Coordinates of C-alpha atoms in Angstrom, one line a residue:
M91 CA 97.6 103.3 75.8
L92 CA 99.9 100.3 75.4
L93 CA 102.3 98.4 77.7
T94 CA 104.3 95.3 76.6
I95 CA 106.4 92.9 78.7
S96 CA 108.7 90.4 77.1
T97 CA 111.1 87.7 78.2
T98 CA 113.6 85.4 76.6
H99 CA 113.7 83.1 79.6
R100 CA 113.6 79.5 78.3
P101 CA 110.9 78.4 77.9
A102 CA 109.6 81.9 77.4
T103 CA 106.0 80.8 77.5
D104 CA 106.4 80.4 81.3
L105 CA 105.5 84.1 81.3
G106 CA 101.9 83.0 80.8
F107 CA 102.0 80.8 83.9
L108 CA 103.6 83.7 86.0
L109 CA 100.8 86.1 84.8
E110 CA 98.1 83.4 85.0
K111 CA 96.9 84.5 81.6
H112 CA 96.8 81.9 78.8
P113 CA 98.6 83.0 75.6
G114 CA 96.0 81.4 73.4
R115 CA 93.2 83.9 74.0
A116 CA 92.6 87.6 74.9
H117 CA 91.5 88.6 78.4
R118 CA 89.3 91.6 78.8
F119 CA 88.6 93.6 82.0
D120 CA 86.3 96.5 82.9
V121 CA 88.4 99.2 84.6
A122 CA 87.8 102.7 85.8
G123 CA 87.2 104.9 82.7
G124 CA 87.3 102.2 80.1
K125 CA 88.3 98.6 79.2
A126 CA 91.6 96.7 79.4
T127 CA 92.6 93.9 77.1
V128 CA 95.5 91.5 77.8
F129 CA 96.8 89.5 74.8
Y130 CA 100.1 88.0 73.5
S131 CA 101.7 89.3 70.4
E132 CA 104.2 86.4 70.4
A133 CA 104.5 83.2 72.4
T134 CA 107.3 80.8 71.6
E135 CA 109.9 79.0 73.6
E136 CA 112.5 81.6 72.6
R137 CA 110.5 84.8 73.3
C138 CA 107.1 85.7 74.8
T139 CA 105.4 89.1 74.8
V140 CA 102.3 90.1 76.7
C141 CA 100.5 93.3 75.8
V142 CA 98.2 95.4 78.0
S143 CA 96.0 97.7 75.9
L144 CA 93.8 100.2 77.7
D145 CA 90.9 101.9 76.0
I146 CA 89.9 105.0 77.9
D147 CA 86.7 106.9 77.2
P148 CA 87.5 110.6 77.6
I149 CA 83.8 111.6 77.4
G150 CA 82.9 109.0 80.0
L151 CA 85.5 110.5 82.3
V152 CA 83.8 113.8 82.2
R153 CA 80.2 112.6 82.2
G154 CA 80.6 109.8 84.7
P155 CA 78.0 109.2 87.5
G156 CA 77.8 111.9 90.0
R157 CA 79.8 114.4 87.9
K158 CA 78.5 117.9 87.2
K159 CA 78.1 119.1 83.6
P160 CA 81.4 120.4 82.2
A161 CA 81.8 124.1 82.4
N162 CA 83.5 124.2 79.0
P163 CA 84.4 121.9 76.0
E164 CA 88.1 121.9 77.0
Q165 CA 87.4 119.3 79.7
Y166 CA 86.7 116.8 76.9
V167 CA 90.1 117.3 75.4
N168 CA 92.9 115.5 77.3
D169 CA 95.7 113.1 77.0
R170 CA 94.2 110.3 79.2
P171 CA 93.3 107.9 76.4
Y172 CA 96.9 107.9 75.0
V173 CA 99.4 108.1 77.8
A174 CA 100.4 105.7 80.6
S175 CA 99.0 107.0 83.8
S176 CA 97.3 105.8 87.1
F177 CA 94.6 104.2 84.8
L178 CA 97.3 101.8 83.6
S179 CA 98.5 101.1 87.1
V180 CA 95.0 100.2 88.2
A181 CA 94.5 98.0 85.1
M182 CA 97.8 96.2 85.9
G183 CA 96.6 95.7 89.5
T184 CA 93.4 94.1 88.2
A185 CA 94.8 92.0 85.4
F186 CA 98.1 90.9 87.1
R187 CA 97.0 90.8 90.8
S188 CA 98.7 87.5 91.6
A189 CA 101.9 88.3 89.7
L190 CA 102.1 91.8 91.4
A191 CA 102.0 90.0 94.8
G192 CA 104.8 87.6 93.6
K193 CA 102.5 84.5 93.6
S194 CA 102.2 81.8 90.9
R195 CA 100.3 78.6 91.5
S196 CA 102.0 76.8 88.6
R197 CA 105.5 78.3 88.8
P198 CA 106.0 79.3 92.5
E199 CA 109.8 79.0 92.3
L200 CA 110.1 80.9 89.1
A201 CA 108.0 83.7 90.6
N202 CA 110.9 84.4 93.0
T203 CA 113.7 83.9 90.3
P204 CA 115.1 86.9 88.3
I205 CA 114.6 86.4 84.6
P206 CA 115.5 88.6 81.6
L207 CA 112.6 91.1 81.2
E208 CA 111.9 93.9 78.8
A209 CA 109.0 96.4 79.3
S210 CA 108.0 98.9 76.6
I211 CA 105.6 101.8 77.2
A212 CA 104.3 103.4 74.0
V213 CA 103.6 106.9 75.5
L214 CA 104.9 107.7 79.0
P215 CA 104.5 111.2 80.4
A216 CA 107.7 112.5 82.0
R217 CA 107.0 115.8 83.6
G218 CA 110.7 116.3 84.4
G219 CA 112.2 115.1 81.1
E220 CA 114.6 112.2 80.4
D221 CA 116.7 113.1 83.4
L222 CA 113.7 112.3 85.6
L223 CA 113.1 109.0 83.8
R224 CA 116.7 107.9 84.4
S225 CA 116.8 109.1 88.0
L226 CA 113.8 106.9 88.8
F227 CA 114.6 103.7 86.8
E228 CA 118.4 103.4 86.6
P229 CA 119.0 103.2 90.4
L230 CA 116.7 100.1 90.3
G231 CA 119.1 98.4 87.8
Y232 CA 117.3 99.1 84.5
T233 CA 118.9 99.9 81.2
L234 CA 116.6 102.6 79.8
V235 CA 116.0 103.7 76.2
A236 CA 113.9 106.9 76.0
N237 CA 112.8 108.4 72.7
P238 CA 111.1 111.8 72.9
I239 CA 107.8 112.2 71.0
P240 CA 107.2 115.4 69.0
L241 CA 104.1 117.4 69.6
D242 CA 103.2 116.9 65.9
S243 CA 105.5 115.2 63.4
S244 CA 104.0 117.4 60.7
F245 CA 105.2 120.6 62.4
P246 CA 108.7 120.0 63.8
D247 CA 109.0 123.6 64.8
W248 CA 106.5 123.0 67.5
G249 CA 109.1 121.0 69.4
M250 CA 108.9 118.0 71.6
A251 CA 106.0 116.9 73.9
P252 CA 106.6 116.0 77.5
Y253 CA 106.1 112.3 76.5
Y254 CA 108.5 109.5 75.7
S255 CA 108.5 106.1 74.2
V256 CA 110.3 104.1 76.8
T257 CA 111.9 100.6 76.9
L258 CA 113.3 99.1 80.1
R259 CA 115.5 96.1 80.3
A260 CA 116.8 94.2 83.4
E261 CA 117.1 90.8 84.9
K262 CA 114.5 90.8 87.7
T263 CA 111.6 88.9 89.1
L264 CA 108.4 89.7 87.4
R265 CA 107.0 90.9 90.6
E266 CA 109.8 93.5 90.9
L267 CA 109.1 94.8 87.4
L268 CA 105.4 95.1 87.9
Q269 CA 105.8 96.8 91.3
H270 CA 108.2 99.4 89.8
L271 CA 105.9 100.2 86.9
H272 CA 102.8 100.2 89.2
V273 CA 104.3 102.9 91.4
L274 CA 106.5 104.9 89.0
I275 CA 104.1 105.3 86.1
P276 CA 101.7 107.6 88.1
V277 CA 104.8 109.3 89.7
L278 CA 106.0 110.3 86.2
D279 CA 102.5 111.4 85.2
D280 CA 102.3 113.4 88.5
Q281 CA 98.6 113.0 88.8
K282 CA 96.0 110.4 89.7
H283 CA 92.4 109.9 88.6
Y284 CA 91.1 109.0 92.1
W285 CA 91.0 110.3 95.6
V286 CA 94.2 109.8 97.5
G287 CA 93.9 109.0 101.2
D288 CA 95.4 106.8 103.9
A289 CA 94.6 103.7 101.9
E290 CA 97.1 104.9 99.2
V291 CA 99.9 105.0 101.8
E292 CA 99.1 101.4 102.6
K293 CA 99.3 100.5 98.9
L294 CA 102.6 102.3 98.5
M295 CA 104.0 100.4 101.4
R296 CA 102.8 97.1 100.0
H297 CA 104.2 97.7 96.6
A298 CA 107.3 99.7 97.4
G299 CA 108.2 98.9 101.0
D300 CA 111.0 96.5 99.9
W301 CA 112.8 98.9 97.5
L302 CA 111.8 102.5 98.0
G303 CA 113.5 103.2 101.3
G304 CA 117.0 103.0 99.6
H305 CA 116.0 104.8 96.4
P306 CA 117.8 108.2 96.0
E307 CA 114.6 109.8 94.7
K308 CA 112.3 108.4 97.4
D309 CA 111.2 111.8 98.6
R310 CA 110.1 112.9 95.1
I311 CA 108.5 109.5 94.5
V312 CA 106.5 109.6 97.7
R313 CA 105.3 113.2 97.2
R314 CA 104.2 112.6 93.6
Y315 CA 102.6 109.2 94.3
L316 CA 100.5 110.8 97.1
K317 CA 99.5 113.8 95.0
H318 CA 101.7 116.2 97.1
R319 CA 99.5 115.7 100.2
R320 CA 102.0 116.7 102.9
S321 CA 100.6 114.7 105.8
L322 CA 100.4 111.5 103.8
A323 CA 103.9 112.0 102.4
T324 CA 105.3 112.6 105.9
D325 CA 103.6 109.4 107.2
A326 CA 105.0 107.3 104.3
L327 CA 108.5 108.7 104.6
A328 CA 108.5 108.0 108.3
R329 CA 107.5 104.4 107.8
L330 CA 110.1 103.9 105.1
A331 CA 112.7 105.2 107.6
I332 CA 111.5 102.6 110.0
E333 CA 112.0 99.9 107.4
E334 CA 115.5 101.2 106.6
E335 CA 116.5 101.3 110.2
G336 CA 115.6 97.6 110.5
D337 CA 113.7 98.5 113.7
V338 CA 112.6 95.0 114.6
T339 CA 109.7 93.2 116.1
G340 CA 111.7 90.1 115.5
L341 CA 109.8 89.0 112.5
E342 CA 111.5 90.9 109.7
D343 CA 114.2 88.2 109.3
D344 CA 112.3 86.0 107.0
S345 CA 115.0 83.4 106.4
P346 CA 114.0 80.1 107.9
G347 CA 117.2 79.5 109.8
P348 CA 116.8 81.9 112.8
Q349 CA 113.2 80.8 113.4
L350 CA 113.6 77.1 112.8
R351 CA 115.2 76.3 116.1
E352 CA 112.5 78.1 118.1
R353 CA 109.8 76.3 116.2
K354 CA 111.4 72.9 116.7
L355 CA 111.7 73.6 120.4
E356 CA 108.0 74.6 120.7
E357 CA 106.5 72.0 118.4
R358 CA 107.3 69.2 120.7
I359 CA 105.1 70.6 123.4
G360 CA 102.6 72.3 121.1
L361 CA 103.4 75.6 122.6
N362 CA 102.4 77.9 119.7
E363 CA 99.0 76.3 119.4
R364 CA 98.5 76.6 123.2
R365 CA 99.6 80.2 123.2
I366 CA 97.2 81.2 120.4
A367 CA 94.3 79.3 122.1
A368 CA 95.0 81.0 125.4
V369 CA 95.1 84.4 123.9
A370 CA 91.9 83.8 121.8
S371 CA 90.1 82.4 124.9
T372 CA 91.0 85.4 127.0
I373 CA 89.9 87.9 124.3
D374 CA 86.6 86.0 124.2
E375 CA 86.2 86.2 128.0
L376 CA 86.9 89.9 127.9
G377 CA 83.9 90.4 125.6
S378 CA 86.1 92.3 123.1
K379 CA 84.8 93.6 119.8
S380 CA 88.0 95.0 118.3
V381 CA 91.6 93.7 118.5
V382 CA 94.9 95.0 117.2
D383 CA 97.8 92.5 117.0
L384 CA 101.1 94.3 117.3
G385 CA 103.9 92.4 115.7
C386 CA 101.4 90.1 113.9
G387 CA 104.1 88.3 111.8
E388 CA 102.5 85.7 109.5
G389 CA 99.0 86.3 110.9
R390 CA 98.6 83.1 113.0
L391 CA 96.7 84.8 115.8
L392 CA 94.5 86.8 113.4
E393 CA 93.7 83.6 111.6
A394 CA 92.3 82.1 114.8
L395 CA 90.5 85.3 115.8
M396 CA 88.7 85.5 112.4
K397 CA 86.6 82.5 113.4
S398 CA 84.9 84.6 116.1
R399 CA 81.5 86.1 115.2
V400 CA 81.8 88.6 118.0
L401 CA 84.9 90.5 116.9
E402 CA 83.9 93.3 114.5
R403 CA 87.4 94.7 113.8
L404 CA 90.7 93.0 113.5
V405 CA 94.0 94.7 112.6
G406 CA 97.5 93.3 112.4
M407 CA 100.6 95.5 112.3
D408 CA 104.2 94.5 111.6
V409 CA 107.4 96.2 110.6
S410 CA 108.2 93.5 108.0
M411 CA 106.5 93.9 104.6
R412 CA 107.4 90.3 103.8
S413 CA 105.7 89.0 107.0
L414 CA 102.6 91.0 106.1
E415 CA 102.6 89.4 102.6
Y416 CA 102.7 86.0 104.3
A417 CA 99.9 87.1 106.5
D418 CA 97.8 88.3 103.6
E419 CA 98.4 84.9 101.9
R420 CA 97.6 83.0 105.0
L421 CA 94.4 84.9 105.7
R422 CA 93.4 84.9 102.0
L423 CA 92.0 88.4 102.3
D424 CA 91.4 88.8 98.6
R425 CA 89.2 85.7 98.5
L426 CA 87.0 86.6 101.5
P427 CA 83.4 87.8 101.1
S428 CA 83.3 91.6 101.3
M429 CA 81.8 91.7 104.8
Q430 CA 84.6 89.5 106.2
R431 CA 87.3 91.3 104.3
D432 CA 86.2 94.7 105.6
R433 CA 86.7 93.8 109.2
V434 CA 90.3 92.6 108.8
K435 CA 93.2 95.0 107.9
L436 CA 97.0 94.6 107.8
L437 CA 99.2 97.7 108.5
H438 CA 102.9 98.4 108.1
G439 CA 104.5 100.1 111.1
S440 CA 106.7 100.0 114.2
L441 CA 106.0 99.4 117.8
I442 CA 108.2 102.3 119.0
Y443 CA 106.5 105.1 117.1
R444 CA 103.2 106.8 117.8
D445 CA 100.6 105.8 115.2
E446 CA 97.1 107.2 115.2
R447 CA 95.8 104.1 113.3
L448 CA 96.3 102.0 116.4
S449 CA 94.0 104.0 118.7
G450 CA 90.4 103.0 119.7
F451 CA 90.8 99.3 120.2
D452 CA 89.3 97.2 123.0
V453 CA 92.3 94.9 123.1
A454 CA 96.0 95.1 121.9
T455 CA 97.9 91.8 121.7
V456 CA 101.7 91.7 121.8
I457 CA 102.5 88.0 121.4
E458 CA 106.2 86.8 121.7
V459 CA 107.4 90.2 120.4
I460 CA 108.8 92.2 123.2
E461 CA 111.9 90.0 123.6
H462 CA 113.0 91.0 120.1
L463 CA 113.3 94.7 121.0
D464 CA 116.6 96.1 122.0
P465 CA 116.5 97.0 125.7
G466 CA 117.3 100.6 124.8
R467 CA 114.1 100.9 122.9
L468 CA 111.8 99.4 125.6
A469 CA 111.0 102.9 127.0
A470 CA 109.7 104.0 123.6
F471 CA 107.7 100.8 123.2
E472 CA 106.2 101.3 126.7
K473 CA 105.0 104.8 125.9
T474 CA 103.6 103.8 122.5
L475 CA 101.7 100.8 123.9
F476 CA 100.5 102.1 127.3
K477 CA 100.2 105.8 126.7
F478 CA 99.3 106.3 123.0
V479 CA 97.6 103.0 121.9
R480 CA 96.1 102.7 125.4
P481 CA 93.5 100.1 124.8
A482 CA 91.1 98.9 127.4
A483 CA 93.1 95.6 127.7
I484 CA 96.5 94.4 126.7
L485 CA 97.6 90.8 126.4
L486 CA 101.3 90.4 126.3
T487 CA 103.3 87.1 126.2
T488 CA 107.0 86.4 126.4
P489 CA 109.2 83.3 127.0
N490 CA 110.0 82.2 130.5
R491 CA 113.8 82.0 130.6
E492 CA 113.7 79.6 133.6
F493 CA 111.9 76.9 131.5
N494 CA 114.8 76.8 128.9
K495 CA 116.4 74.2 131.1
R496 CA 113.8 71.8 129.8
F497 CA 115.0 72.1 126.2
P498 CA 118.0 69.8 125.8
L499 CA 119.0 71.5 122.5
L500 CA 119.7 74.8 124.3
A501 CA 123.1 75.4 125.9
A502 CA 123.1 77.0 129.3
G503 CA 122.3 80.7 129.0
E504 CA 121.3 80.4 125.3
F505 CA 118.1 82.0 124.1
R506 CA 115.4 80.2 122.1
H507 CA 115.7 82.5 119.1
I508 CA 118.9 84.0 117.6
D509 CA 117.1 87.3 117.4
H510 CA 116.0 87.5 121.0
R511 CA 117.6 90.5 122.7
F512 CA 116.7 89.2 126.2
E513 CA 114.5 86.6 127.9
W514 CA 113.0 87.3 131.3
T515 CA 112.5 85.1 134.3
R516 CA 109.1 85.1 135.9
G517 CA 110.2 87.6 138.5
E518 CA 111.7 90.0 136.0
F519 CA 108.6 89.8 133.9
R520 CA 106.3 90.5 136.8
D521 CA 108.4 93.4 138.0
W522 CA 108.4 95.0 134.6
C523 CA 104.6 94.5 134.2
A524 CA 104.0 96.0 137.7
R525 CA 105.9 99.1 136.8
Q526 CA 103.9 99.7 133.6
A527 CA 100.6 99.1 135.4
E528 CA 101.4 101.6 138.1
Q529 CA 102.8 104.2 135.8
F530 CA 100.1 104.1 133.1
G531 CA 97.0 103.3 135.2
Y532 CA 96.4 99.6 134.6
S533 CA 95.9 96.6 136.8
V534 CA 97.7 93.4 135.8
A535 CA 97.2 89.6 136.3
F536 CA 99.3 86.7 135.1
Q537 CA 98.5 83.5 133.3
D538 CA 100.7 80.5 132.6
I539 CA 100.7 79.0 129.1
G540 CA 101.9 75.5 128.3
E541 CA 103.1 72.6 130.4
L542 CA 103.7 73.8 134.0
D543 CA 106.9 72.7 135.6
P544 CA 106.6 72.8 139.4
V545 CA 110.0 74.4 139.8
L546 CA 110.7 76.2 136.5
G547 CA 107.2 77.4 135.8
P548 CA 105.5 77.6 132.3
P549 CA 107.3 77.9 129.0
T550 CA 105.4 81.1 128.2
Q551 CA 104.1 83.7 130.6
M552 CA 101.2 86.1 129.8
A553 CA 100.3 89.3 131.4
V554 CA 96.7 90.6 131.1
F555 CA 96.5 94.3 131.6
R556 CA 93.2 96.1 132.2
R557 CA 93.0 99.9 132.1
N558 CA 91.6 101.3 135.3
G559 CA 87.9 102.3 134.9
A560 CA 87.7 101.0 131.3
Q561 CA 85.0 98.7 129.9
V562 CA 86.7 96.4 127.4
D563 CA 83.8 96.3 125.0
A564 CA 83.1 100.0 125.3

């Protein structure tokens, strides 16, 4: 099983920095079912080629730990050692983890720059033929060359096997190429060597959330990637639809421009730090053990909550895949000890759709998020938060519009953030909170955050909802 990736970017040896694998030596990894070796067949300034060779043990696959004795010898005879499959995807995830996430310590700018790339796969199963190959890769901008492989070159009458030798060429970021291969190789093979559950949906969103929603074959890709499990495919397609709609929590616009003004306004009075400290302190006072941060953005609140030794479960959810990537990098989840890593999870989703993954938490936090929602979607958000998520306590913060007069950079009537759909006065916020508390069986109290103006009030206002009859740490 062989995959090669080449570039003619100058200097081409930058590929080694992007992959964080030195061209001067071979790199070996133990993977499920065998061993992977990463080496370079050429490394010059004009052209650099990295190779991934995967040696799968077919007998080990059958006789692995916990497996029953094979019923017949045919189980030993399979194509797994020779064809690109989910084994190769897992090996890529192990060997090229940083590059797959778009990270490079030595060449961070180049990691986000399209460069000429060529990927060749020696034997790629295509259970659907060349038409399927083209329908998957060409919409992504690849030039594809696919050469069918005969069942046996000595017996041409036997015809062609459902395998192809494939070469892909495009100018893309290395991350894009790796993500496309990581997802589409097992899709073409139409099988996986491991159990597929909810975690696989999360992996699909992480590696394909930025490009799969607009792909003409997204339904087929999702079904095959998730081994035709209908419930998982339905969940994944619904979440891709959310991403395509651009249903915002306000954090999916990752360009610095829209957020820069708000940050500058708040930095002078240290508002973001005060806000996070106030929320974290209230969570501690509630005696909470589990928290879900809805609209978690770059994970600043989660970062503060991870310092608590009392909290046993922390989940952040956001509609923006890129924000979740920033959060993952900020929290350094891949570098945490296993016990720490197991208690923190990032989810892709929307605030206006029912999501069973969000149930069962002591506290839900919604920090500077609600003002990014279109007013027409507030009713759906209210039902999702108070009826379906329905935690024992809810901490919700939003700007106080009255305080905007204290910001000299803001014109009269102007919002703090270009993406804000509204900003409430203290009275408007309290009226809205009172209606939700009455309708859904909560009590509500209010807390000022930041410098208090005797006339205009605080810059940020927080509502603390407690569900009637609920123990927060229950």
